[in-house]
PDB file of C-alpha atoms in Angstrom:
ATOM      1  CA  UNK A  19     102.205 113.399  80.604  1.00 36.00           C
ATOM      2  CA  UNK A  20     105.417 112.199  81.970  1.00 36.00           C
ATOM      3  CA  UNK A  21     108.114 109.541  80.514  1.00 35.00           C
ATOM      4  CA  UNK A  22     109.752 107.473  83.042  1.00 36.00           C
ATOM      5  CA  UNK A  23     113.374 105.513  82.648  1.00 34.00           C
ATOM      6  CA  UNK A  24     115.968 104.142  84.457  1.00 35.00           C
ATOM      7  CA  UNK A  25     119.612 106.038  85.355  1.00 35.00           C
ATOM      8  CA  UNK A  26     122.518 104.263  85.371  1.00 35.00           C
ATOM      9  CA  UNK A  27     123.706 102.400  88.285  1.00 35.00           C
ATOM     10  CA  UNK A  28     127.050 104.100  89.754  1.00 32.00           C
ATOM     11  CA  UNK A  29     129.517 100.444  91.463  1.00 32.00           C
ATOM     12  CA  UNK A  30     132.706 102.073  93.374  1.00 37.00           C
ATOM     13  CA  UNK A  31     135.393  99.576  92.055  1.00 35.00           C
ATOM     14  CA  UNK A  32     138.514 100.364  93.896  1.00 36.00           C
ATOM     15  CA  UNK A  33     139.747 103.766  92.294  1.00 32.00           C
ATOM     16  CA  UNK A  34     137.333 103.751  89.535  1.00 35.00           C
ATOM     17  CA  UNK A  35     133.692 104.557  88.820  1.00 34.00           C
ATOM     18  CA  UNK A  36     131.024 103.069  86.384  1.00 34.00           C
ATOM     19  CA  UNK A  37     128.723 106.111  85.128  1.00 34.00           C
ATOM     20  CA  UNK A  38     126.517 105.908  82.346  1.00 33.00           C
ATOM     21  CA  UNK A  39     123.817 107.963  80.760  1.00 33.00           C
ATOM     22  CA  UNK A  40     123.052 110.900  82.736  1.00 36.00           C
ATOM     23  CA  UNK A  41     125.586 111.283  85.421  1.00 37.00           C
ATOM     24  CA  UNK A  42     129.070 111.818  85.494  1.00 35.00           C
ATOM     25  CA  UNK A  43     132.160 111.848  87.618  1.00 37.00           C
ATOM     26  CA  UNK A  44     134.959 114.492  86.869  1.00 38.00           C
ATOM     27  CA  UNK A  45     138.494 112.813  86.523  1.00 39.00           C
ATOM     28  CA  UNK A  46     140.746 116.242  86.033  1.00 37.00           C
ATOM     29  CA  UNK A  47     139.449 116.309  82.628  1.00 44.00           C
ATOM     30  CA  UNK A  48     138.439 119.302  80.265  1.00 44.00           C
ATOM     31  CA  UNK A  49     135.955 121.120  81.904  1.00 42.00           C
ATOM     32  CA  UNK A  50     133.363 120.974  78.922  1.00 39.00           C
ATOM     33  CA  UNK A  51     133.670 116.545  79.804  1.00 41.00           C
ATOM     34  CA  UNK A  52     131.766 117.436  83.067  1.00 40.00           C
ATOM     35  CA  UNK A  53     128.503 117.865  81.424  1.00 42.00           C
ATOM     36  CA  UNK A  54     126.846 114.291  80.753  1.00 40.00           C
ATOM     37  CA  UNK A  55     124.265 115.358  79.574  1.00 41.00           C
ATOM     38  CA  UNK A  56     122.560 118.379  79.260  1.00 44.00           C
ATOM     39  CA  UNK A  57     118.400 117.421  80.011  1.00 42.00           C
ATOM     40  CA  UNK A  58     116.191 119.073  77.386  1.00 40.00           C
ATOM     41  CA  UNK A  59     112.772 118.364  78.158  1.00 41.00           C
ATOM     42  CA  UNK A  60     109.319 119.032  78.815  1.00 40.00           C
ATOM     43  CA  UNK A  61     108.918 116.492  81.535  1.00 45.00           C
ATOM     44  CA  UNK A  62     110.079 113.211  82.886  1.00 53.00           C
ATOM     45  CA  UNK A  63     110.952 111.528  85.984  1.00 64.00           C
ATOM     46  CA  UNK A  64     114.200 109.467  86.551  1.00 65.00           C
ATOM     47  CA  UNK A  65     114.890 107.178  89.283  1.00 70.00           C
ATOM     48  CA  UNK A  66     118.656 107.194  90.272  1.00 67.00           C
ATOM     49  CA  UNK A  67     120.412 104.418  91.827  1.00 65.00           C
ATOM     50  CA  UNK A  68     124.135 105.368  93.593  1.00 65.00           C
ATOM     51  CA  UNK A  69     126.150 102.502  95.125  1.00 55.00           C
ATOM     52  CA  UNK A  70     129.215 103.447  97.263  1.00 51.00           C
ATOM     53  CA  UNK A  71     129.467  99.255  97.773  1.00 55.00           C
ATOM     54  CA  UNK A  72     127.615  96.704  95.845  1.00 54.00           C
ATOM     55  CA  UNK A  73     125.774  95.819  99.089  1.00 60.00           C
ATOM     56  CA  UNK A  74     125.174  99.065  99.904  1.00 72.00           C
ATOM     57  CA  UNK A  75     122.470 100.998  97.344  1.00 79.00           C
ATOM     58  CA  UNK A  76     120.839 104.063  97.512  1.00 84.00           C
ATOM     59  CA  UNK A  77     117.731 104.484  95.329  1.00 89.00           C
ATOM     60  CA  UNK A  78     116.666 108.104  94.510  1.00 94.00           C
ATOM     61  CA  UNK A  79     114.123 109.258  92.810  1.00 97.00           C
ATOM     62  CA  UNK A  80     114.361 112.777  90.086  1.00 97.00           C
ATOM     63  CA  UNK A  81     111.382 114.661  88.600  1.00 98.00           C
ATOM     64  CA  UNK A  82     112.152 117.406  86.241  1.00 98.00           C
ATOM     65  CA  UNK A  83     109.285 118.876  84.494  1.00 98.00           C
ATOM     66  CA  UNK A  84     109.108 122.083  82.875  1.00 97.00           C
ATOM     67  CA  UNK A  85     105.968 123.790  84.079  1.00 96.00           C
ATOM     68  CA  UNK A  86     105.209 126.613  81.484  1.00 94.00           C
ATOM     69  CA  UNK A  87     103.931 128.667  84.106  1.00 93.00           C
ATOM     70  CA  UNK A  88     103.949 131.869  82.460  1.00 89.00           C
ATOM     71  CA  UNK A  89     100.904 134.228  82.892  1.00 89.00           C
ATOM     72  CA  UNK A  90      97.867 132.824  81.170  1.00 90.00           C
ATOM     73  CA  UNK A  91      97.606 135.540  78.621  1.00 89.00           C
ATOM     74  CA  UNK A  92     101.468 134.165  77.295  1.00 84.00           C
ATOM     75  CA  UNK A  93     100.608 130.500  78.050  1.00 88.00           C
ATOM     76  CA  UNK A  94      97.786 130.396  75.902  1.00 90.00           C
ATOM     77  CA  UNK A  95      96.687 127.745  78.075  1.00 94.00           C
ATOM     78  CA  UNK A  96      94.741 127.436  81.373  1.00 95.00           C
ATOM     79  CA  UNK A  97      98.862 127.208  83.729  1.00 94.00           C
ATOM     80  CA  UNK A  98      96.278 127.926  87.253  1.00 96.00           C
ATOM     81  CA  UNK A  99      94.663 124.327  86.240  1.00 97.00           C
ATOM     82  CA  UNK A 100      97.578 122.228  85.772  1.00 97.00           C
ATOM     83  CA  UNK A 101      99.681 123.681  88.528  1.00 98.00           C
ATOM     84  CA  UNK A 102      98.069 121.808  91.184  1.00 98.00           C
ATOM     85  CA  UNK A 103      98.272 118.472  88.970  1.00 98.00           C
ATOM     86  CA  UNK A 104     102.139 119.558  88.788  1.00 98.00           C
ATOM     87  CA  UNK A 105     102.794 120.134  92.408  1.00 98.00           C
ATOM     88  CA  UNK A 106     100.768 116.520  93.337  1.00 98.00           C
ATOM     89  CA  UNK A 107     103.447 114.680  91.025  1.00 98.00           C
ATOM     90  CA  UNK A 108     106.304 115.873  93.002  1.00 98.00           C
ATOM     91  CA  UNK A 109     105.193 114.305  96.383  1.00 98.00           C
ATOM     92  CA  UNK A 110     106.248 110.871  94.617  1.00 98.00           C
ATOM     93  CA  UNK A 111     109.647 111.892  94.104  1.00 98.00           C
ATOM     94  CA  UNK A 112     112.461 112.462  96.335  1.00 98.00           C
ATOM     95  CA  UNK A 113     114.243 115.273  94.220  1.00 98.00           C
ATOM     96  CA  UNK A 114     111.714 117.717  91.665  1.00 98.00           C
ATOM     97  CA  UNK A 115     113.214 120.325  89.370  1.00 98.00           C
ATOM     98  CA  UNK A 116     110.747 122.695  88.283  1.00 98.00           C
ATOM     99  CA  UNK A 117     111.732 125.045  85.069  1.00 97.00           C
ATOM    100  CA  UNK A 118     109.513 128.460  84.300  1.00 94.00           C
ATOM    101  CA  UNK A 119     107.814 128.410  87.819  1.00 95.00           C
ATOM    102  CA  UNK A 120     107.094 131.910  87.341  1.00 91.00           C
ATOM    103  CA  UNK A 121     103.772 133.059  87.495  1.00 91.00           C
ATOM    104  CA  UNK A 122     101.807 130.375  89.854  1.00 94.00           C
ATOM    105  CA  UNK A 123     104.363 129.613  92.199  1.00 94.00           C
ATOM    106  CA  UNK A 124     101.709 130.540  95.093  1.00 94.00           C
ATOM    107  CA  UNK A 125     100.248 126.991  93.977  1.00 97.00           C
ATOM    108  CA  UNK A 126     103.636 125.514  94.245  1.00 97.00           C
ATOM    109  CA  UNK A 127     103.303 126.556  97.841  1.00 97.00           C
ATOM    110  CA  UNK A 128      99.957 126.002  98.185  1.00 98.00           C
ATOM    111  CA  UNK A 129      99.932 122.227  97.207  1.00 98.00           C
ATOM    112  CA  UNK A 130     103.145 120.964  98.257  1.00 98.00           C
ATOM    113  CA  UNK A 131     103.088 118.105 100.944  1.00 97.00           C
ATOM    114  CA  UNK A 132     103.518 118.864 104.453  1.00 96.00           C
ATOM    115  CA  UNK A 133     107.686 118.566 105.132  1.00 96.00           C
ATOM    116  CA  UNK A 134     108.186 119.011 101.564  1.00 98.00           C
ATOM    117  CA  UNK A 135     111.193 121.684 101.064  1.00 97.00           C
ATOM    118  CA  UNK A 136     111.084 124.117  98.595  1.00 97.00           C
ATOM    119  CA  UNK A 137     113.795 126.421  97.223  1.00 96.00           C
ATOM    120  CA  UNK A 138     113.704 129.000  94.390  1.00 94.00           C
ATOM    121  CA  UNK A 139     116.220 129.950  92.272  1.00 93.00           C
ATOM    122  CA  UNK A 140     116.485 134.025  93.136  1.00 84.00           C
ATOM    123  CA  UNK A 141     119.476 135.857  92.942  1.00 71.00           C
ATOM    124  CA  UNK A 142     120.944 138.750  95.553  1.00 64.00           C
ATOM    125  CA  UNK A 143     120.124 141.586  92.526  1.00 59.00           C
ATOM    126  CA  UNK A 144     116.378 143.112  91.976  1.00 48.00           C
ATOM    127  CA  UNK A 145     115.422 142.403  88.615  1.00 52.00           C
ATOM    128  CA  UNK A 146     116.624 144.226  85.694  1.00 49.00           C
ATOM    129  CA  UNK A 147     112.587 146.067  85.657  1.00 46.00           C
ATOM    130  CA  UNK A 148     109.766 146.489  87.655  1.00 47.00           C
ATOM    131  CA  UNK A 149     107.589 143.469  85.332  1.00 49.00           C
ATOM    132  CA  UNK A 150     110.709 141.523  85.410  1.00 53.00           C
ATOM    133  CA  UNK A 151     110.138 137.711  86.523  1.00 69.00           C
ATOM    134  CA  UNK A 152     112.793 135.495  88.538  1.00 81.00           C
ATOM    135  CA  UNK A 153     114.611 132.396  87.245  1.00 91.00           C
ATOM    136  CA  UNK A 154     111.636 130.088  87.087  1.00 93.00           C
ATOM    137  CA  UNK A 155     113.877 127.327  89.094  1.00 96.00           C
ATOM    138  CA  UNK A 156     112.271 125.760  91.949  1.00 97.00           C
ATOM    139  CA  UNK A 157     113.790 122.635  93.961  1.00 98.00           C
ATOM    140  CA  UNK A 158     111.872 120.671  95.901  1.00 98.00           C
ATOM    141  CA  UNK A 159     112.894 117.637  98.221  1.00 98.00           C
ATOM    142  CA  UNK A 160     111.262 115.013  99.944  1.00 98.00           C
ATOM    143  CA  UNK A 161     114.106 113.281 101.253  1.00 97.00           C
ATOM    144  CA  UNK A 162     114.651 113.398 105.393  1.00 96.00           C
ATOM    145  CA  UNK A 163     117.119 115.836 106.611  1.00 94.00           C
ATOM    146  CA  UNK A 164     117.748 113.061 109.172  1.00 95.00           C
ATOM    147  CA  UNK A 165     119.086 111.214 106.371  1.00 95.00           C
ATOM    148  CA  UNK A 166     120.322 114.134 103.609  1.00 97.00           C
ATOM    149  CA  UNK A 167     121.920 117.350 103.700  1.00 97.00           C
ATOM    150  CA  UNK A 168     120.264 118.959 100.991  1.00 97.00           C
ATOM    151  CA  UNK A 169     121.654 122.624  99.992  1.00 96.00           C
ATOM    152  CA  UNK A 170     121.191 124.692  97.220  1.00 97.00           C
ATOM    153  CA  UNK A 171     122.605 128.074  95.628  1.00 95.00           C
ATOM    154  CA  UNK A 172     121.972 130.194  92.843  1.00 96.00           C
ATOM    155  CA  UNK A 173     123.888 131.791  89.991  1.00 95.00           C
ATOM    156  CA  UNK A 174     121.925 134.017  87.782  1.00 93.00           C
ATOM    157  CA  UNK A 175     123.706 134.194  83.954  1.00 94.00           C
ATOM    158  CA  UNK A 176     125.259 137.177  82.643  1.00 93.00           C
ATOM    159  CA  UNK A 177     123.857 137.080  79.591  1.00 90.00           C
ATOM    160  CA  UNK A 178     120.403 137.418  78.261  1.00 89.00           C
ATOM    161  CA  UNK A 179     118.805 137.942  74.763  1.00 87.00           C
ATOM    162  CA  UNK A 180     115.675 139.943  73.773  1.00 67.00           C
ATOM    163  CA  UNK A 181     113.278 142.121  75.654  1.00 67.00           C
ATOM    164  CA  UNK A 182     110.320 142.502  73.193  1.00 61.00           C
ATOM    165  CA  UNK A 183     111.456 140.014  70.435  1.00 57.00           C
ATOM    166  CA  UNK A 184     113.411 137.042  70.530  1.00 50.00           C
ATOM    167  CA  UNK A 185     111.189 135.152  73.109  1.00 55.00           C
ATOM    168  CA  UNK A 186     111.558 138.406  76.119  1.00 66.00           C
ATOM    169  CA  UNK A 187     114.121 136.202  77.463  1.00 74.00           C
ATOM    170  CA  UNK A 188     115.851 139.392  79.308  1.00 83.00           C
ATOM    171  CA  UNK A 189     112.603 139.620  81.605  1.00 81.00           C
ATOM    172  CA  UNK A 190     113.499 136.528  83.612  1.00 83.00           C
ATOM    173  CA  UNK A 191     116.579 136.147  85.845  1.00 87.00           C
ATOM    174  CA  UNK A 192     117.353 133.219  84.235  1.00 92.00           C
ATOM    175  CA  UNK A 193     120.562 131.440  85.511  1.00 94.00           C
ATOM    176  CA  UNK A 194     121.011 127.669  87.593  1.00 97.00           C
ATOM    177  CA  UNK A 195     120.959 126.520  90.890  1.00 97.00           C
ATOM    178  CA  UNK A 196     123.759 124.012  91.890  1.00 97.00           C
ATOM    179  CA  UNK A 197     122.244 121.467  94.298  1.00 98.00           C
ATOM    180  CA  UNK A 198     124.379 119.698  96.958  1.00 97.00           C
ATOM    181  CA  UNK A 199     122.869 116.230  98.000  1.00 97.00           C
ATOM    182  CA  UNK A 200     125.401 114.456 101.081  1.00 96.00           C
ATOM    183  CA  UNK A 201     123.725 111.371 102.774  1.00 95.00           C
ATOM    184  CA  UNK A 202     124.748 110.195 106.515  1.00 94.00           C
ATOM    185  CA  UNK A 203     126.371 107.210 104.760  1.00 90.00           C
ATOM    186  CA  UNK A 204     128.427 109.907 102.636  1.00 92.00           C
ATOM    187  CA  UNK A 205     127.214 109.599  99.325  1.00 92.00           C
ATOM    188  CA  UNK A 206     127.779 112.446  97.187  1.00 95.00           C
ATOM    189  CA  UNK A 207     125.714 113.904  93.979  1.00 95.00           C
ATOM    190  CA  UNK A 208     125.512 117.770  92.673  1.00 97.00           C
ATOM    191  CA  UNK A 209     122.473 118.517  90.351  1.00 98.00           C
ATOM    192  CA  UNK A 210     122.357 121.590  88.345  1.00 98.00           C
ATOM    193  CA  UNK A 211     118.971 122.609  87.723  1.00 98.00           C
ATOM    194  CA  UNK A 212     118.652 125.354  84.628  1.00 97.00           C
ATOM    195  CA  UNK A 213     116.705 126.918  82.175  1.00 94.00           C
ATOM    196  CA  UNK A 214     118.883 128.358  79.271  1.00 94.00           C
ATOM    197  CA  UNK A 215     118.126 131.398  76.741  1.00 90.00           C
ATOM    198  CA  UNK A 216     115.238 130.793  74.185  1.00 84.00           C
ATOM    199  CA  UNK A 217     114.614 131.897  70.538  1.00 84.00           C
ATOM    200  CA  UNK A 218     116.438 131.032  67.300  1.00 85.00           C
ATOM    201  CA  UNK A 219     118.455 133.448  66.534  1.00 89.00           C
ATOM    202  CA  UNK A 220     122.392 134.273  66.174  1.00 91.00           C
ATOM    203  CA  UNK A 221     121.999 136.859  68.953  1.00 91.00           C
ATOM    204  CA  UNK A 222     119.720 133.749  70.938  1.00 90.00           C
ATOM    205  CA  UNK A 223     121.966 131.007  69.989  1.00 92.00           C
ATOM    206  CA  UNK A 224     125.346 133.275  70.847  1.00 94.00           C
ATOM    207  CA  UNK A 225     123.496 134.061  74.602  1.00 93.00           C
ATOM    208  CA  UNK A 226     122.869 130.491  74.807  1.00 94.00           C
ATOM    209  CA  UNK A 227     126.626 129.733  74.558  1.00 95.00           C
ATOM    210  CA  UNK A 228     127.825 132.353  76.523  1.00 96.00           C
ATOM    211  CA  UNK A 229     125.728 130.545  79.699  1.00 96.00           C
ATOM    212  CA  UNK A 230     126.867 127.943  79.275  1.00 96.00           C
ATOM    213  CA  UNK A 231     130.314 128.833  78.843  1.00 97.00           C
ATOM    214  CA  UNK A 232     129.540 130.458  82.272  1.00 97.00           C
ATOM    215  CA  UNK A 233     128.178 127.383  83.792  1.00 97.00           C
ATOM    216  CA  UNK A 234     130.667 125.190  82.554  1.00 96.00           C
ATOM    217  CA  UNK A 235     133.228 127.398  84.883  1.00 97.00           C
ATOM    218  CA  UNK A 236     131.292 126.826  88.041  1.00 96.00           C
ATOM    219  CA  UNK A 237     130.724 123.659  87.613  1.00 96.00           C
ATOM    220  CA  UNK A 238     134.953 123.224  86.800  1.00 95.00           C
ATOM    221  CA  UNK A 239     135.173 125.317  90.509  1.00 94.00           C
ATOM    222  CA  UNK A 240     132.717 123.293  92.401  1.00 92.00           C
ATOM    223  CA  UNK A 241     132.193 119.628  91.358  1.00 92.00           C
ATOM    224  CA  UNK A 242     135.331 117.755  92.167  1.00 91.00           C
ATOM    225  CA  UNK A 243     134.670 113.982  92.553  1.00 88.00           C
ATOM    226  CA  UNK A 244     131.007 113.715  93.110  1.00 92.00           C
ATOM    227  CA  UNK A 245     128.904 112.701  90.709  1.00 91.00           C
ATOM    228  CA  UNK A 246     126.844 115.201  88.659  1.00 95.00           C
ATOM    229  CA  UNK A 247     123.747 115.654  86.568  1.00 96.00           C
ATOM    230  CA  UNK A 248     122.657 118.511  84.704  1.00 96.00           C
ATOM    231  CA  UNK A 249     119.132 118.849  83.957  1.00 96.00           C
ATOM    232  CA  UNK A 250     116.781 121.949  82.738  1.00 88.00           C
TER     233      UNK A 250
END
């Protein structure tokens, strides 16, 4: 299941931009006022609507889902099943965000639509062990490189919490990809895509603020006037 609402629409008015809900345009403000909103969810899809002129709209389409694709002895569910059911929703969508892609992402390949682009979130560094996982970020676009420039990098956090207790979080390279989107018409838009620390405890909750202390810093380094969403 899958929720479905509308973004704001961003009017250039002279010097000044409208933003609402979830995106956001950085005026040389504090760095934590560059985070609209952080996207907490298990899945929804958002289309997004950027104007550089009134007369002149671009409509885009966001999917972020969180797939739970751990192994199926951790998922406690049947993850092999639903992937392909996953993978089928993003072909409607122009932009997907995939959280936990860890264990299936063969089916990721598998059934994505012919063109469609995919990009994981992996980092230079081997995992920390040989049963580690990677970041369980996956981007994947449908929009025309005639028409988009689509690029994508990857940070991996610094911090971590628990390897067999407080939800194994150190096992996955956890971290965020920073996703450029530049149309031929030069419209602008960087999307974070993340998937921060688990668990409940002070040592979970202190790892949690540490990333994103540390994303809040590359996002202050690499977002300047375009607009931004964060979602994970």
């Amino acid at each position: 299941m899958y929720l479905g609402f509308d973004l704001a629409t961003i009017f250039d008015m002279g010097t000044a931009k409208q933003i609402a809900l979830f995106s956001v345009s950085r005026q040389r403000s504090p760095p934590w006022n560059l985070i609209a909103f952080l996207v907490l969810a298990f899945s929804f899809a958002t289309p997004i609507t950027l104007a550089i002129e009134r007369e002149k709209i671009t409509e885009l389409s966001l999917l972020v889902y969180n797939t739970h694709g751990l192994p199926r002895i951790f998922a406690k569910d049947h993850p092999r099943e639903r992937f392909p059911e996953i993978v089928r929703l993003t072909h409607d969508y122009d932009i997907s965000l995939l959280q936990e892609d860890f264990a299936h992402h063969d089916l990721v390949l598998k059934h994505a639509k012919e063109g469609q682009s995919i990009q994981r979130g992996e980092g230079v560094k081997t995992g920390k062990c040989l049963f580690c996982s990677g970041s369980g970020l996956t981007l994947m676009s449908n929009l025309s490189e005639v028409d988009w420039r689509v690029s994508a990098i990857f940070e991996p956090f610094e911090n971590c919490s628990g390897w067999l207790n407080r939800a194994n979080d150190c096992f996955a390279q956890k971290g965020f990809q920073i996703i450029d989107l530049r149309s031929s018409r030069g419209e602008e838009v960087v999307l974070v895509n993340t998937h921060l620390d688990a668990g409940r405890s002070d040592l979970d909750r202190a790892a949690r603020g540490a990333q994103l202390n540390q994303l809040i810093l590359t996002i202050d380094n690499y977002v300047s006037n375009q607009a931004l969403i964060v979602a994970g």
